[in-house]
C-alpha positions as YAML, in Angstrom:
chain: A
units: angstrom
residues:
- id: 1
  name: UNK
  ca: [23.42, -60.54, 74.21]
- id: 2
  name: UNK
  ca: [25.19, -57.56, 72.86]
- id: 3
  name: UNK
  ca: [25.66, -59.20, 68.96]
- id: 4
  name: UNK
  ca: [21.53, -59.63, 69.58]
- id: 5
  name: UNK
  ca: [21.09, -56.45, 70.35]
- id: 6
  name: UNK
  ca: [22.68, -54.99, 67.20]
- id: 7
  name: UNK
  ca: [21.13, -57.38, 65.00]
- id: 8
  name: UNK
  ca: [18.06, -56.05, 66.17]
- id: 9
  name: UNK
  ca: [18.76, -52.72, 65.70]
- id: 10
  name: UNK
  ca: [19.83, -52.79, 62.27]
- id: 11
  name: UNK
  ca: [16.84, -55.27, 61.03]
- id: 12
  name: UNK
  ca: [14.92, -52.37, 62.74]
- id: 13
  name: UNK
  ca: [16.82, -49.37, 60.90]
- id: 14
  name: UNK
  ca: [17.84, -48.23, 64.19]
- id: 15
  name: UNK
  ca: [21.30, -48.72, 64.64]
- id: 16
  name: UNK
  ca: [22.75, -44.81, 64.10]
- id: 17
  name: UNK
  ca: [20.60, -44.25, 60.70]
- id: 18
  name: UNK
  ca: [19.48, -40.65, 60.05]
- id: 19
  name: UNK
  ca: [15.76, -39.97, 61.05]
- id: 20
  name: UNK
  ca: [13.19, -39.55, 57.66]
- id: 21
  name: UNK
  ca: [10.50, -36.87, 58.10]
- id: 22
  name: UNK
  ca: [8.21, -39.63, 55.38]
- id: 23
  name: UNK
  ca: [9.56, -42.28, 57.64]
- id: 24
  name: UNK
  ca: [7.55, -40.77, 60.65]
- id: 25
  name: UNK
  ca: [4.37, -40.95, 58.48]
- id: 26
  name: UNK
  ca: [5.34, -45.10, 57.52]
- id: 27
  name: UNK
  ca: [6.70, -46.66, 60.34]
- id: 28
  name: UNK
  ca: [6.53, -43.69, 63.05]
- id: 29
  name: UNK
  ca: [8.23, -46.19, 65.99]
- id: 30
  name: UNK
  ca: [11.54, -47.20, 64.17]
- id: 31
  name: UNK
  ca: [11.94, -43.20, 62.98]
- id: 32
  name: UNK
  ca: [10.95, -42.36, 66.91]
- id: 33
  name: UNK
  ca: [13.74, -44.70, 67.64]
- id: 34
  name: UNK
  ca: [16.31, -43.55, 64.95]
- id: 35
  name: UNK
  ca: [15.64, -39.82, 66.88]
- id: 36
  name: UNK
  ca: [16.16, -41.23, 70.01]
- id: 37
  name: UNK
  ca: [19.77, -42.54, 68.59]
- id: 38
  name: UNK
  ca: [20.74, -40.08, 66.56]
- id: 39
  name: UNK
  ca: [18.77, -36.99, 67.02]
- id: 40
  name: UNK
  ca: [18.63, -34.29, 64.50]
- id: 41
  name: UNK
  ca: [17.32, -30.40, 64.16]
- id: 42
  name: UNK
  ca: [19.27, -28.30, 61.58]
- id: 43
  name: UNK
  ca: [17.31, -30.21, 58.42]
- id: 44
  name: UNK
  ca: [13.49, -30.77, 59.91]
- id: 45
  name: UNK
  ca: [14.04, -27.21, 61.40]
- id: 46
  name: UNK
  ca: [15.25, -24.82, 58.13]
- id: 47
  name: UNK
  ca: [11.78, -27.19, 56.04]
- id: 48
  name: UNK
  ca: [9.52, -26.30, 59.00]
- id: 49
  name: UNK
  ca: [10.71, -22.62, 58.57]
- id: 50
  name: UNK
  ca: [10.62, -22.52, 55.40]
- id: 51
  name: UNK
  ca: [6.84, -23.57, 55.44]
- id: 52
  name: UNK
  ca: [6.41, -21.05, 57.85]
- id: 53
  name: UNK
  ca: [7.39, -18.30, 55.96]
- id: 54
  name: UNK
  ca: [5.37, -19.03, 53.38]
- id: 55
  name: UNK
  ca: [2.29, -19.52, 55.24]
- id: 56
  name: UNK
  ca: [3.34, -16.30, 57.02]
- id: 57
  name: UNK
  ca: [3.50, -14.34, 53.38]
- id: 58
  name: UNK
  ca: [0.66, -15.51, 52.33]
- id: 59
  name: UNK
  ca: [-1.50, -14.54, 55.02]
- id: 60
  name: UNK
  ca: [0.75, -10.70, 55.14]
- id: 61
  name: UNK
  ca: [-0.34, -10.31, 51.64]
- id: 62
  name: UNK
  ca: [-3.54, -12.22, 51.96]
- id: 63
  name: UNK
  ca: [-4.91, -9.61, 54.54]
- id: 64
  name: UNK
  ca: [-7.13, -6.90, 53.56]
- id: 65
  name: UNK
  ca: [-6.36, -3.16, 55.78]
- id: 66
  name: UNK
  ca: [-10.00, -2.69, 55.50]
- id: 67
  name: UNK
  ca: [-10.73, -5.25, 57.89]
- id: 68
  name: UNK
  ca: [-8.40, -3.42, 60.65]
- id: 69
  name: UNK
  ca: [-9.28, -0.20, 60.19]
- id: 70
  name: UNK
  ca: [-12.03, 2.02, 58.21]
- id: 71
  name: UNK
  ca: [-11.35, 3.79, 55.14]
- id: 72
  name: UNK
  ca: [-11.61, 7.09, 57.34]
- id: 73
  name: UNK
  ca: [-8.70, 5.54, 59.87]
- id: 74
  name: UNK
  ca: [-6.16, 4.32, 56.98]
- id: 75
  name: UNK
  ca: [-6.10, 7.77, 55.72]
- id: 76
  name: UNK
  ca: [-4.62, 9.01, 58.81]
- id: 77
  name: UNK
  ca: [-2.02, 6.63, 58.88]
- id: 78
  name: UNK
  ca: [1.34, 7.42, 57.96]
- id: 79
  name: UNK
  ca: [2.18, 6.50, 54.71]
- id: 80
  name: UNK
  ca: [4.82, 2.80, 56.01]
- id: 81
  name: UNK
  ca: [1.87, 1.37, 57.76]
- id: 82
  name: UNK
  ca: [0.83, -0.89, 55.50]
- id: 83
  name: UNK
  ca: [4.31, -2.15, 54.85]
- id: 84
  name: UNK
  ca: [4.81, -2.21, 59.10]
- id: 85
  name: UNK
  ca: [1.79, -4.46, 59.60]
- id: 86
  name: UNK
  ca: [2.37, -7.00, 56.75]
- id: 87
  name: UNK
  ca: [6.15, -7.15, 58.30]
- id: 88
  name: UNK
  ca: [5.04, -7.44, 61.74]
- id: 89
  name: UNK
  ca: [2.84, -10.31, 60.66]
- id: 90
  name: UNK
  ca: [5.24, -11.92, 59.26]
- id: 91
  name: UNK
  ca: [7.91, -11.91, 61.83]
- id: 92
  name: UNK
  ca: [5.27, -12.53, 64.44]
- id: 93
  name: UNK
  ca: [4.81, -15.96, 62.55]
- id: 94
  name: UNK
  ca: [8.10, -16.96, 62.06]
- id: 95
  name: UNK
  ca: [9.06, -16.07, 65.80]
- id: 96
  name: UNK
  ca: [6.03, -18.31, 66.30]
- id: 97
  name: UNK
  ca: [7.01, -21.16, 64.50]
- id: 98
  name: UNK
  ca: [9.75, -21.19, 66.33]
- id: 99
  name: UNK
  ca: [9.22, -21.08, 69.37]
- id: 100
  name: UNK
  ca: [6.43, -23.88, 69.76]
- id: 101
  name: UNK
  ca: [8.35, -26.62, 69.23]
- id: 102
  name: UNK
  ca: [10.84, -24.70, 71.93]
- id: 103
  name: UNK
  ca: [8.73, -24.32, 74.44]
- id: 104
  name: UNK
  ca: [7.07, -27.78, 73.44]
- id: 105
  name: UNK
  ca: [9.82, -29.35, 74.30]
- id: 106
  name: UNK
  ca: [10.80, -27.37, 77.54]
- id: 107
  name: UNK
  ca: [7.37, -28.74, 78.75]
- id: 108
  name: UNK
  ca: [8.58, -32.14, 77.87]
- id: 109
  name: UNK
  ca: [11.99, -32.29, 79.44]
- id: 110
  name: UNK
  ca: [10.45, -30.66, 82.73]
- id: 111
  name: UNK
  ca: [7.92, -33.59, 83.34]
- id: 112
  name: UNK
  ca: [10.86, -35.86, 81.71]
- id: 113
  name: UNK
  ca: [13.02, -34.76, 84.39]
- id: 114
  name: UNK
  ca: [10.24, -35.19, 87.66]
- id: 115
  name: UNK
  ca: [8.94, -38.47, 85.99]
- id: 116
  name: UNK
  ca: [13.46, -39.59, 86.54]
- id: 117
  name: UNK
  ca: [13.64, -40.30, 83.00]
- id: 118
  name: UNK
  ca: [16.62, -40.19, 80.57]
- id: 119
  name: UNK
  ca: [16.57, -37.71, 77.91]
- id: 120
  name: UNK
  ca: [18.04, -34.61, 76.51]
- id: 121
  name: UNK
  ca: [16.35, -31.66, 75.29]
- id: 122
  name: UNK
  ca: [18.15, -32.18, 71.37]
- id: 123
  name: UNK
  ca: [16.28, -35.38, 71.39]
- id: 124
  name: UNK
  ca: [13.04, -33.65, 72.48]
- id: 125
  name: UNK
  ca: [13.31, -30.64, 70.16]
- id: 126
  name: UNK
  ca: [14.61, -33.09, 67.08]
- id: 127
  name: UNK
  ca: [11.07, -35.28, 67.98]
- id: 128
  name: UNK
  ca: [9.03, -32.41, 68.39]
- id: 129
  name: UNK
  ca: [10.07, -30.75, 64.92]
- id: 130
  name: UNK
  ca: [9.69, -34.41, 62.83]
- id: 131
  name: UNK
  ca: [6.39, -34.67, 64.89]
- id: 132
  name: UNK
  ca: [5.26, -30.97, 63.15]
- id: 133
  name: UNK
  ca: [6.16, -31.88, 60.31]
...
């Protein structure tokens, strides 16, 4: 039973591969598996940051001051504000990024854990970071 077992694994890409971020678009159950087995965050994690921060600088310097504040109000400013806001934005969005798969996968382990089932919170996180990207 166990020599079946592996068979079926590795005719299934299972057996201790690493997870594919295209394989989750192809054939979604054997890469679900492969995280299951092997479970991964380092990779998937830096690429989702990565497109974070872009999407983050693009909407900084995407975003017009007029729209916060009137022409009147910007002159009282001090002179950083500008520079503060686009910052704040974005840190706010890579903070963000971050922490929904986190607390994604918090969610998950907690009704994991009352519905008695068997998994960690590095398989969790590793599934919910493939599954965003």
């Amino acid at each position: 039973m166990s020599v079946n077992n592996e068979v079926m694994e590795h005719e299934n890409g299972a057996g201790g591969e690493k997870p594919s971020i295209i394989g989750i678009f192809t054939s979604p159950l054997v890469q679900l598996e492969r995280i299951k087995q092997n479970p991964k965050v380092l990779v998937p994690l830096l690429i989702f940051m990565a497109i974070g921060l872009v999407s983050s600088l693009l909407v900084a310097f995407g975003l017009n001051m007029t729209d916060l504040a009137t022409p009147e109000e910007l002159a009282m400013m001090p002179e950083g504000f500008e520079v503060f806001v686009r910052m704040t934005v974005v840190m706010g969005g890579i903070f963000t990024i971050l922490l929904v798969p986190l607390i994604s996968a918090a969610v998950q382990l907690l009704i994991a854990k009352l519905a008695a089932k068997d998994v960690t919170f590095k398989q969790l996180f590793s599934m919910n970071l493939y599954k965003l990207n």
